[in-house]
XYZ file of C-alpha atoms in Angstrom:
583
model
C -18.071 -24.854 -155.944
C -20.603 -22.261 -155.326
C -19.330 -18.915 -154.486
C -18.525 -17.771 -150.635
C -20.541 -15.440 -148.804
C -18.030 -12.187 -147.838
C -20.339 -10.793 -145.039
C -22.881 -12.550 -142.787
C -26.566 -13.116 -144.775
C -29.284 -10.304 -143.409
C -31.596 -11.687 -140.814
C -34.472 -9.284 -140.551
C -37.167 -9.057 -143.087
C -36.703 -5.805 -145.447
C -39.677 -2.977 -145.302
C -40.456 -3.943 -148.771
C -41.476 -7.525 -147.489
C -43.315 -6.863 -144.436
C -47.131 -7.380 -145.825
C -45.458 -10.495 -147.941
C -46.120 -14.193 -146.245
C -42.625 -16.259 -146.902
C -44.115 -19.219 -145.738
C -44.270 -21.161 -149.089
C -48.147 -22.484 -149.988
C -48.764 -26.103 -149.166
C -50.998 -28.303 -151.319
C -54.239 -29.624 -149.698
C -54.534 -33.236 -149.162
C -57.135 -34.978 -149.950
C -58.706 -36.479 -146.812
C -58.512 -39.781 -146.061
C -61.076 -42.851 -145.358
C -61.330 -44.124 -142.203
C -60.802 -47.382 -143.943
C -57.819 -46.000 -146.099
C -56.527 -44.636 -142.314
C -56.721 -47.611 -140.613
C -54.634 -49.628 -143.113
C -52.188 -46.762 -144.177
C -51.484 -46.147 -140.444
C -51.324 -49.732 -139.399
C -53.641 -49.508 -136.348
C -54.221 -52.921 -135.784
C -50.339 -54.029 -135.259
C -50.646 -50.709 -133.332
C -52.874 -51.498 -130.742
C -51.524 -55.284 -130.689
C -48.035 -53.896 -129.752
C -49.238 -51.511 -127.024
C -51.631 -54.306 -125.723
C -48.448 -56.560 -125.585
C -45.927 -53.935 -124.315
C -48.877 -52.727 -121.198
C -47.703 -48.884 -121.483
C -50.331 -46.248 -120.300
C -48.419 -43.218 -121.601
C -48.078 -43.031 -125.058
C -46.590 -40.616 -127.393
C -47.775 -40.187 -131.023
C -44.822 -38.182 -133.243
C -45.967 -37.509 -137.040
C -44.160 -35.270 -139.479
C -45.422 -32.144 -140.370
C -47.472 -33.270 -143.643
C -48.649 -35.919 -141.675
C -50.312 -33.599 -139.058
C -53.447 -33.481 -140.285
C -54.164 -37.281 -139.875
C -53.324 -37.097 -136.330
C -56.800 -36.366 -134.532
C -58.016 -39.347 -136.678
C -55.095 -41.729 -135.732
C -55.573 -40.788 -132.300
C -59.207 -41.746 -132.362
C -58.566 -45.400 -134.204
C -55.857 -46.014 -131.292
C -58.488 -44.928 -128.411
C -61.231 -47.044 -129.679
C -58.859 -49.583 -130.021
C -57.422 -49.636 -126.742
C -61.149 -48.972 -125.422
C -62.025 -52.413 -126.721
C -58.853 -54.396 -125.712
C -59.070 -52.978 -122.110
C -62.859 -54.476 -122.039
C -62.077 -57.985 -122.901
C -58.395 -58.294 -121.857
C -58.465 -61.959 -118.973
C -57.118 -60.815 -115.824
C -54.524 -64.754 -115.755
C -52.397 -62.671 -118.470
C -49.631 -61.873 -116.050
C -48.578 -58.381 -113.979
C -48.378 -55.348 -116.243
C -45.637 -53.291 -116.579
C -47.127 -50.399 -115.453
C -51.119 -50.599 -115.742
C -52.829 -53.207 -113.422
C -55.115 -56.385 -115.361
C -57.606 -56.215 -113.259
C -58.808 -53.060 -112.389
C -59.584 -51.395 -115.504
C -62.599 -49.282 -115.519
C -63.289 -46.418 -118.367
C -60.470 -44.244 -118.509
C -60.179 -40.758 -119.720
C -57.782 -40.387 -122.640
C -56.663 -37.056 -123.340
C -54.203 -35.649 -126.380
C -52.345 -32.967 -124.332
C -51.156 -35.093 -121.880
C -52.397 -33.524 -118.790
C -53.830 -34.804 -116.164
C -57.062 -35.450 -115.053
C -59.408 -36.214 -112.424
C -59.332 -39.313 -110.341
C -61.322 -41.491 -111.195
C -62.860 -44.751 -109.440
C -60.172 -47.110 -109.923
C -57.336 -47.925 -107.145
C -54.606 -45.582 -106.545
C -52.183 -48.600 -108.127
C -53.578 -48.076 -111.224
C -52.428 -45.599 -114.121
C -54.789 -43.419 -116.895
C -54.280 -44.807 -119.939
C -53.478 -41.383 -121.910
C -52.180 -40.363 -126.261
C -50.376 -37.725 -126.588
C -49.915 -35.957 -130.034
C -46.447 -34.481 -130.374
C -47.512 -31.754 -132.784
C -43.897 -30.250 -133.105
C -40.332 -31.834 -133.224
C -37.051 -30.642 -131.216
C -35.151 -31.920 -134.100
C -35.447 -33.455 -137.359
C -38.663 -35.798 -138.360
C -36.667 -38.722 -139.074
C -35.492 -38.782 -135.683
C -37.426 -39.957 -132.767
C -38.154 -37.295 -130.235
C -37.407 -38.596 -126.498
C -37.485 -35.143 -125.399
C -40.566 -33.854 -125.851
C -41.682 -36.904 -124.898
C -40.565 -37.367 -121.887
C -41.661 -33.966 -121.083
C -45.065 -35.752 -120.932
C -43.529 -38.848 -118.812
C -44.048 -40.950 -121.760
C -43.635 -44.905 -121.808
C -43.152 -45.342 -125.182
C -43.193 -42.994 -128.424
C -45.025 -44.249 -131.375
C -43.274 -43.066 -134.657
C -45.017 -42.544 -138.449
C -43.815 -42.042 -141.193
C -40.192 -42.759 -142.773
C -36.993 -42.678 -139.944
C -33.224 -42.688 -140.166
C -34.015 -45.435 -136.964
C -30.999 -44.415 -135.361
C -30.392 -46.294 -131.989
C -32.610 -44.243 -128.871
C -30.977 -44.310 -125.911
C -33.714 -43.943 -123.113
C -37.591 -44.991 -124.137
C -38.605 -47.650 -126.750
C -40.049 -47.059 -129.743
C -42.899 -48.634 -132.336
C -42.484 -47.851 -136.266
C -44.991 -46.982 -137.888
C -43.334 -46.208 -141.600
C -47.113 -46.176 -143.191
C -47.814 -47.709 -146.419
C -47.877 -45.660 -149.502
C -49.360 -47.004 -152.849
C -46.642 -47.866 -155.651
C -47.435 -48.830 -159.206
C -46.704 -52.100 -159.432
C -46.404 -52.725 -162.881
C -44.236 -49.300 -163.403
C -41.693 -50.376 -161.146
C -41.393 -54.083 -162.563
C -40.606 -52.924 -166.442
C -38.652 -50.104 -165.466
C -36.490 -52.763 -163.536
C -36.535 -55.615 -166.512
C -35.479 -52.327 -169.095
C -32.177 -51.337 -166.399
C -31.009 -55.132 -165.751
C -31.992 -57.297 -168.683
C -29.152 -59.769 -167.911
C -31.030 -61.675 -165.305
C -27.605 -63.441 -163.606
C -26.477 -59.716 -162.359
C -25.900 -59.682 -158.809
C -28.629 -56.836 -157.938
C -29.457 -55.370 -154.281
C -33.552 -54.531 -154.699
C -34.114 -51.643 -151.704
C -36.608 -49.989 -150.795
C -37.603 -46.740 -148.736
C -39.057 -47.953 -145.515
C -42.812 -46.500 -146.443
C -42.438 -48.800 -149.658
C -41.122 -51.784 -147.714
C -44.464 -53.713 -147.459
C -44.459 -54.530 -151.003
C -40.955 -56.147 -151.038
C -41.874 -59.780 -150.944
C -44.511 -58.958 -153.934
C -41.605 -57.921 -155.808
C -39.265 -60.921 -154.968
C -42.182 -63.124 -156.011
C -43.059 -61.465 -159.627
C -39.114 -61.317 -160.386
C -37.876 -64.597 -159.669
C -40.803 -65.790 -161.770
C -39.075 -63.976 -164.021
C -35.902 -65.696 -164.253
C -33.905 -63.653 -161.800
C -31.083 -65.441 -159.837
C -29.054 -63.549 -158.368
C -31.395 -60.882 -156.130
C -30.825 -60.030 -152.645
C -33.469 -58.566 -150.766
C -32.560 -56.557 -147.994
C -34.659 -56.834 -144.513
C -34.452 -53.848 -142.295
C -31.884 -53.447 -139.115
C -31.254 -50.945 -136.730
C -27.748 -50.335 -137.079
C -26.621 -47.277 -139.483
C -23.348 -48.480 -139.287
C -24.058 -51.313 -141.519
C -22.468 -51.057 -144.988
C -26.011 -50.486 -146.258
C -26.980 -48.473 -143.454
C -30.035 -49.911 -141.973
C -30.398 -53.267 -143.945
C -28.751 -56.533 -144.451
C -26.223 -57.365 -146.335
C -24.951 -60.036 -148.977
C -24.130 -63.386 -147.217
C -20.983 -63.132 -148.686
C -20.234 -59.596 -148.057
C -20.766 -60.548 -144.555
C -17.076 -61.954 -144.801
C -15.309 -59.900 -147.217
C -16.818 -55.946 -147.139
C -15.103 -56.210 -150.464
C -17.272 -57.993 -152.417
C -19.775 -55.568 -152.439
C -18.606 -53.976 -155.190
C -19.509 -56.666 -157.372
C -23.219 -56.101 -156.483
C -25.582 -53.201 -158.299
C -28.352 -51.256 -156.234
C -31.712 -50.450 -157.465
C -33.650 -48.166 -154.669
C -37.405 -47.566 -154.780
C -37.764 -43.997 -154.136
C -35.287 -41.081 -154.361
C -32.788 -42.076 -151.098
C -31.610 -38.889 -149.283
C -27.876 -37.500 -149.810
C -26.417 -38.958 -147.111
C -27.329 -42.462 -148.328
C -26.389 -41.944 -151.894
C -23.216 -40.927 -150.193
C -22.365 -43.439 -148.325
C -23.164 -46.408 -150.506
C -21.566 -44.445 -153.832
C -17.841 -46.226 -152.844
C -19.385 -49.340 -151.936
C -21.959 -50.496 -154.916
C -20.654 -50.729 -158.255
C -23.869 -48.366 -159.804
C -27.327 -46.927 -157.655
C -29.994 -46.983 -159.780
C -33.028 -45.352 -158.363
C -36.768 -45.802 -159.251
C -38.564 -42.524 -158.272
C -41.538 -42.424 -156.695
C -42.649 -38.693 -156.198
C -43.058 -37.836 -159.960
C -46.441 -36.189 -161.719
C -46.828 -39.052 -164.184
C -48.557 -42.320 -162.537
C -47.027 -44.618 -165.052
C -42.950 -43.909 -164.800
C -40.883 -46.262 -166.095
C -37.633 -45.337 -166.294
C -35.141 -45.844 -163.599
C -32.433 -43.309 -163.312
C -28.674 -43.834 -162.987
C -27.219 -41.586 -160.021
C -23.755 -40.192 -159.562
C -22.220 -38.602 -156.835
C -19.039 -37.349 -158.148
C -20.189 -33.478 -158.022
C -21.492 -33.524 -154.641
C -18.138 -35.637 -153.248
C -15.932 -32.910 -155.031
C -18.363 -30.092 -153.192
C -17.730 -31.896 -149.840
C -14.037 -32.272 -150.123
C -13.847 -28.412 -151.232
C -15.935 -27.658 -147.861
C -13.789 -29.447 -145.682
C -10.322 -28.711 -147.077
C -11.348 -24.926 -146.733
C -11.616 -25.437 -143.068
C -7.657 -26.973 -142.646
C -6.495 -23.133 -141.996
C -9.700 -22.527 -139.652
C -8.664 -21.488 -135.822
C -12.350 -21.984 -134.127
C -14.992 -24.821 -135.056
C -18.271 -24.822 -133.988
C -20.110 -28.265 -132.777
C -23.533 -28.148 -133.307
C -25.639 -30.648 -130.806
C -28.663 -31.787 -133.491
C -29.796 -34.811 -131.526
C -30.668 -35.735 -127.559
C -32.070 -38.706 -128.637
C -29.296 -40.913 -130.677
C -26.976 -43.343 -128.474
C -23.372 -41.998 -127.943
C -24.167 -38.715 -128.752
C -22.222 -37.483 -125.843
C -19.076 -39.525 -126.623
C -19.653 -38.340 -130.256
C -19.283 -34.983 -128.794
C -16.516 -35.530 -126.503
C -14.729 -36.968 -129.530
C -14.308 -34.160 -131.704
C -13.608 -31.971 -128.900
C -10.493 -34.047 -128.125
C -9.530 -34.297 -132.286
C -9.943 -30.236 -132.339
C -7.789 -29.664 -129.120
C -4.804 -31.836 -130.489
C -5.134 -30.084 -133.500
C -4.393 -26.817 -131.586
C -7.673 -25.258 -132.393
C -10.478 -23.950 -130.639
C -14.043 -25.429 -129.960
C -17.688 -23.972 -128.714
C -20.678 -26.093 -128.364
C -23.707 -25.124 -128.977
C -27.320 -26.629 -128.685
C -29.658 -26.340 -131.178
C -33.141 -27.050 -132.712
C -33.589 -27.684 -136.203
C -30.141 -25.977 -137.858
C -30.650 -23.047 -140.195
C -28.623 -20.126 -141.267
C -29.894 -17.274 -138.948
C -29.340 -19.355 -135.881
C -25.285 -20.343 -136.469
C -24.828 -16.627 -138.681
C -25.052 -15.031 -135.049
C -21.726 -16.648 -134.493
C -19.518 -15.242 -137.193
C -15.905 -15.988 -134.788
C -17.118 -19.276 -136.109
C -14.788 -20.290 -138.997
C -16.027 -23.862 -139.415
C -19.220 -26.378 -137.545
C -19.416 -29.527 -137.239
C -23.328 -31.024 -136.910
C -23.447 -34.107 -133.995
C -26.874 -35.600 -135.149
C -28.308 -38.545 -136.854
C -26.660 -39.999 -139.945
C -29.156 -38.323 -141.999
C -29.438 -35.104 -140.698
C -26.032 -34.307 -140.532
C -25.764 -33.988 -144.193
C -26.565 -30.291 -144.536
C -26.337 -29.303 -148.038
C -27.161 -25.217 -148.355
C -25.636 -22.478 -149.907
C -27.448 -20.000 -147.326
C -24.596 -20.942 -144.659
C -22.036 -18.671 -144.025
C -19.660 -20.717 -142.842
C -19.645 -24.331 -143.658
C -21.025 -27.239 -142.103
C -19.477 -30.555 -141.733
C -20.000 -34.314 -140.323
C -17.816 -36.112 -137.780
C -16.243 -38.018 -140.368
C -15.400 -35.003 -142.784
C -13.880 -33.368 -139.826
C -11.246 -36.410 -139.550
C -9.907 -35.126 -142.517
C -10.452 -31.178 -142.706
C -8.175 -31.554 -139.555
C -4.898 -33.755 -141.389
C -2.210 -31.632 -143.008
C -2.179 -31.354 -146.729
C 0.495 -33.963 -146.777
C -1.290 -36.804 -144.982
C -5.205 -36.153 -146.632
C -5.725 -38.872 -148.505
C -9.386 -39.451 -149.596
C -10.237 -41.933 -151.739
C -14.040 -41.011 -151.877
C -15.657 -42.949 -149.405
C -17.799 -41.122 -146.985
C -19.901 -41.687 -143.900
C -22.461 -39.967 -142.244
C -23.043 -41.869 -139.160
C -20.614 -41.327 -136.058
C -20.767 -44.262 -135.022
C -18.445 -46.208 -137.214
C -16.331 -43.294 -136.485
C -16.398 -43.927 -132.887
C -15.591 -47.900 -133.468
C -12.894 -46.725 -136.197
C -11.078 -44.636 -133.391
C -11.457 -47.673 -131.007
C -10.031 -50.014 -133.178
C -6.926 -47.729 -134.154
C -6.250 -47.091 -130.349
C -6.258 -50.917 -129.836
C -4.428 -51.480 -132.222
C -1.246 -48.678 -131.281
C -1.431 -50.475 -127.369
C 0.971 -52.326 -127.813
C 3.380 -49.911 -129.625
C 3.037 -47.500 -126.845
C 3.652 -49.684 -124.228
C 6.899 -50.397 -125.876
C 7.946 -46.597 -126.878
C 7.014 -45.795 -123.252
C 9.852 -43.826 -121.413
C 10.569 -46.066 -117.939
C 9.930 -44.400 -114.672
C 12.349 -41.949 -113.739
C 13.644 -41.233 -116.757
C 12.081 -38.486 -118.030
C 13.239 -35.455 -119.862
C 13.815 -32.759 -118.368
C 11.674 -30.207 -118.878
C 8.700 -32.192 -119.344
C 7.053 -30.147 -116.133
C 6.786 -27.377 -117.687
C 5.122 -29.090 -121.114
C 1.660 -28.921 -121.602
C -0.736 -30.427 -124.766
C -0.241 -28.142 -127.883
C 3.610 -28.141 -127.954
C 6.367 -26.059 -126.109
C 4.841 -22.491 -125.305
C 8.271 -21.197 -125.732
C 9.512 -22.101 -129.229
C 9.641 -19.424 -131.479
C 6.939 -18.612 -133.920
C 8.936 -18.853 -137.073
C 9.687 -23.129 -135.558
C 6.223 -23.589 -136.712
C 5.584 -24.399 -140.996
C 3.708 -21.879 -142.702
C 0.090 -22.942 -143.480
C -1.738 -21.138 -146.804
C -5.410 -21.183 -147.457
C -5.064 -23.967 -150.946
C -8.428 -21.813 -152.139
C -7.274 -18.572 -151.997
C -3.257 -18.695 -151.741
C -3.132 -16.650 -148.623
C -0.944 -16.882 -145.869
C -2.732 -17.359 -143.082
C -0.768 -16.204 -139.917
C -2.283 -18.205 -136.835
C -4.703 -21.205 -137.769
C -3.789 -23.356 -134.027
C -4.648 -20.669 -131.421
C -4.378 -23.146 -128.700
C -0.919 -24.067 -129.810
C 0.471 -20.205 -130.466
C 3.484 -20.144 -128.511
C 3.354 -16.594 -126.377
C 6.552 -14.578 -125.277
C 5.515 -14.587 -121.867
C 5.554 -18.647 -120.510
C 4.180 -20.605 -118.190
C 7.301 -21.167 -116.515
C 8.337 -17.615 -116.674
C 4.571 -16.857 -114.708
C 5.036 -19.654 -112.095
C 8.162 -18.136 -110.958
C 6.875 -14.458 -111.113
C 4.191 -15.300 -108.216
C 1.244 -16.716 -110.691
C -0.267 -20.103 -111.042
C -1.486 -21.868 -114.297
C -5.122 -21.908 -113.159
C -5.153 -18.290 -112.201
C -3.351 -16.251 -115.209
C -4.860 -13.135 -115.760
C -7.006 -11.018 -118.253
C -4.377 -10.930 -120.880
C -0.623 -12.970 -122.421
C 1.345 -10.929 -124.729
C 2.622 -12.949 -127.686
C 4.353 -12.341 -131.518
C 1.057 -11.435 -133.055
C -0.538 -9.406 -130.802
C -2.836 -10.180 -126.947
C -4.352 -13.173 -126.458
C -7.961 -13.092 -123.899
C -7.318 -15.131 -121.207
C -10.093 -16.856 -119.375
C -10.102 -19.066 -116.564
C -5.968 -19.787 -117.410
C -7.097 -20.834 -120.994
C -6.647 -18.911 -124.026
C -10.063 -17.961 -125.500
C -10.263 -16.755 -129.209
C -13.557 -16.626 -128.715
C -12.988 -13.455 -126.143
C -10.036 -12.123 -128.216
C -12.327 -11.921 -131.158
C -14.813 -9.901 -128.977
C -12.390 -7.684 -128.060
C -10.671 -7.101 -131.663
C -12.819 -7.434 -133.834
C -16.899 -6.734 -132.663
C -18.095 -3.831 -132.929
C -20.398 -3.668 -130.325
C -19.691 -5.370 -127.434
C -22.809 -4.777 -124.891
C -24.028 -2.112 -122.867
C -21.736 1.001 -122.325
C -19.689 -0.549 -125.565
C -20.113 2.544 -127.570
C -17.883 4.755 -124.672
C -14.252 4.427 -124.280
C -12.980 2.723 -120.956
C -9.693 4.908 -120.074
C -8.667 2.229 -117.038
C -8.547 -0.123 -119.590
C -6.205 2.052 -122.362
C -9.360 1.987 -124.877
C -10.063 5.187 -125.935
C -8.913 8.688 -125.401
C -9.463 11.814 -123.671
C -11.555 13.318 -126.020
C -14.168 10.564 -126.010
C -16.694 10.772 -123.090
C -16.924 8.336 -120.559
C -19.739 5.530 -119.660
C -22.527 6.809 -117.200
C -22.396 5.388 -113.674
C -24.732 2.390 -112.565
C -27.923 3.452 -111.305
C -30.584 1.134 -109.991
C -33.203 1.399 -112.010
C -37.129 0.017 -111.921
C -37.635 -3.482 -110.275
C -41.312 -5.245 -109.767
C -43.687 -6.863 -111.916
C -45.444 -5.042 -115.057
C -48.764 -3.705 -113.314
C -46.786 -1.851 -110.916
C -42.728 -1.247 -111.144
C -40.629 0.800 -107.719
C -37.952 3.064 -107.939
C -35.673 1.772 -104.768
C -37.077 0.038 -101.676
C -39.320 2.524 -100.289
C -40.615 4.492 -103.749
C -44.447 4.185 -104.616
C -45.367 1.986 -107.797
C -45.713 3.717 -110.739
């Protein structure tokens, strides 16, 4: 395991590197054909779809490298459209949204905006592309929000995609069609499996996926028996996520550990992941290599990179406050994804902040070093972050299952998955499942214990500290003297504050406990606000001066200045007060 960071990385640019671009150089692309475009971006099927589906307000997302083809894509797809709008027959049926017969010329425009009227009825809606030239989140995913900031009807998606369920607008795939040496691919295959009654899973990447059935064709000519061809689903949850499976797999999950994998194109992490526990080998064919005539398929393993997981999340078992990082808007159940983990880190007795965010990277979450540990709600692909520029590390839903189970429970037994989904339906099943046993454990009306009033969810606030077993950091050996925050029993109880005059919802600034204060906010303990107040430095405005109503401090050390009001206005002219001139 790579060695851990001991401060938080620097986020501003030294002097020495201030005339230096970081932005690494990207290779120019040859342009393409308008032929070449046309078939690589599948504009016919295109058009067909959106002339079938009757949306006026379309969104076009491309990935960054893909960028430059957009102005020409967008042209293809106007002409198109141009043409099917003249000779569409009004007997077609009602549109969903665009009237049959009262199409005249329409303006289409790429931003989005709107434009004049023009001389068709008030009914009737513009017809208008809009490029999507950046991405709230990753590439792979499709972006609902920014296009819905246009009022999009539909998003139209190129290149490769995780094709994780949306949840509000539908969505046409467009993986493109790269080129792929046929001949390469076919002896490189016939040199890894030359017994041809192996039971072999032939995958592809979804921008290689058009030349699947030319594949099939050429190998069972070649004497081949026992392929299986994948087709593509939407489901991630699948035991090849995204694709069909064995028919007999399809009754016994088991059995697919009798079949092999060979993958066209280098798959990313999380899928090598996820399928290493469930194929017996993953041999993968790459695709992104200098030399036009590779041959050789290489055998992958993910032992290292299972060990380097298991070492991140077993270093976060003595971590008081996690992180959850919101990476998606877009995927369905994202928000009882999210829910979820906040209810496994509460019963855990630990602490939990959410936090929205972009496109992850490691000066956004370093700003956050209370932070011991984050866990990334996203698509099954992105959630795999694999950097040694974090601080702190960064986890999936599923790896958090088990960073949060005491050494004596973990049991791993390598299998891994990266899309929180199956969690979800893993946690459903389990609670179905323990029904019936708490129905019959449950204590009958009336009978409760006493006590139980004055019992609330992290254990009895007054046992004694020492009730608790110790917990050691396995990396380091160190005791580590509070890991469950929201469990830390306190010497002053709720029961004892109830009778003084208080109420649970109104507890004050501070609790005294064994280790030192606890922050108090809103009745709820907050390490968050306890770190702020031990351990920042600097802590805002007036930080720097010693508060003596508050104990901080001492005489010697001069007190904050008095609020004054200061300048108010806008920038061409700021007052002083109500009644001061503008200066």
């Amino acid at each position: 395991m790579t060695g851990k960071l001991e401060a938080p990385p620097v986020l501003s640019t030294p002097d020495t590197h201030i005339f230096e671009d970081p932005t690494p150089p990207v290779a120019k692309q040859i342009p393409l054909s308008d032929e070449e475009a046309f078939i690589i971006y599948e504009i016919e099927r295109t058009v067909k779809e959106l002339k079938e589906g009757r949306w006026c307000r379309i969104a076009l997302q491309f990935p960054d490298d893909m960028l430059v083809d957009a102005p020409r894509v967008f042209e293809a797809l106007s002409r198109g459209l141009n043409v099917n709008k003249k000779g569409e027959n009004a007997t077609q049926g009602p549109r969903n949204r665009c009237q049959t017969d009262k199409y005249k010329e329409k303006e289409i425009c790429k931003d989005g905006s709107a434009v004049g009227a023009s001389t068709h009825s008030a009914q009737d809606e513009e017809i208008k592309l809009c490029i999507l030239g950046d991405t709230s989140y990753g590439a792979c995913c499709v972006d609902e929000v920014a296009a819905e900031h246009i009022h999009a009807d539909v998003v139209i998606h190129y290149g490769r995609s995780c094709l994780s369920p949306t949840a509000r607008l539908p969505v046409i795939y467009v993986f493109t069609k790269r080129s792929l040496q046929m001949d390469s691919l076919l002896q490189a295959f016939m040199e890894t499996y030359p017994e041809k009654d192996r039971k072999i899973i032939l995958m592809a990447d979804v921008v290689y996926i058009h030349y699947i059935s030319e594949i099939k064709e050429k190998l069972l000519l070649e004497g081949y028996s026992q392929l299986f061809f994948p087709e593509i689903v939407h489901d991630p949850s699948s035991l090849i996520p995204n694709r069909t499976v064995p028919p007999d797999v399809t009754k016994l999950a088991e059995r697919l550990r009798d079949w092999e994998l060979f993958h066209i194109s280098l798959p990313p992490d999380s899928l090598l992941l996820t399928l290493s526990s469930r194929v017996s080998s993953i041999h993968v064919y790459p695709t992104n290599t200098d030399s036009p005539t590779t041959s050789k398929a290489i055998l992958t393993s993910t032992k290292l990179a299972l060990r380097r997981r298991y070492a991140l999340l077993t270093s976060l078992n003595t971590a008081s406050i996690f992180g959850i990082l919101i990476n998606t808007l877009s995927v369905k159940n994202y928000l009882h994804m999210v829910e979820h983990v906040k209810e496994q880190i509460r019963k855990a007795g630990k602490k939990s902040y959410t936090f929205v965010v972009g496109k992850v990277n490691a000066a956004k979450i370093a700003n956050f070093s209370e932070i011991g540990g984050w866990v990334v709600i996203g698509c099954w692909e992105s959630s795999l972050i694999e950097s040694k520029d974090f601080w702190k590390p960064v986890i999936t839903p599923f790896e958090l299952g088990l960073a949060l189970q005491q050494d004596s429970e973990r049991i791993w037994t390598g299998e891994w998955k990266g899309d929180f989904q199956s969690v979800l339906d893993e946690t459903q099943y389990k609670v179905m499942n323990s029904a019936a046993n708490q129905q019959q454990e449950a204590i009958p009306a009336g009978q409760e214990e006493p006590g139980d009033e004055d019992h609330v969810d992290g254990g009895d606030l007054d046992s004694e500290p020492e009730s608790a077993p110790p917990e050691f950091d396995l990396r380091t050996g160190r005791y580590v003297s509070h890991t469950r925050p929201m469990q830390e029993p306190a010497t002053l109880s709720l029961r004892e504050m109830t009778a003084n005059g208080g109420s649970r919802t109104s507890m004050t600034a501070v609790m005294k406990r064994a280790t030192g204060d606890v922050a108090i906010i809103g009745g709820a303990v907050s390490p968050g606000a306890e770190f702020l107040k031990t351990q920042r430095m600097w802590r805002g405005l007036g930080s720097d001066f010693g508060t003596l109503q508050d104990g901080e401090g001492s005489m010697n050390e001069p007190e904050g200045a008095s609020i004054e009001q200061g300048r108010s206005g806008i920038a061409r002219g700021y007052t002083v007060g109500e009644s001061a001139a503008k200066i």
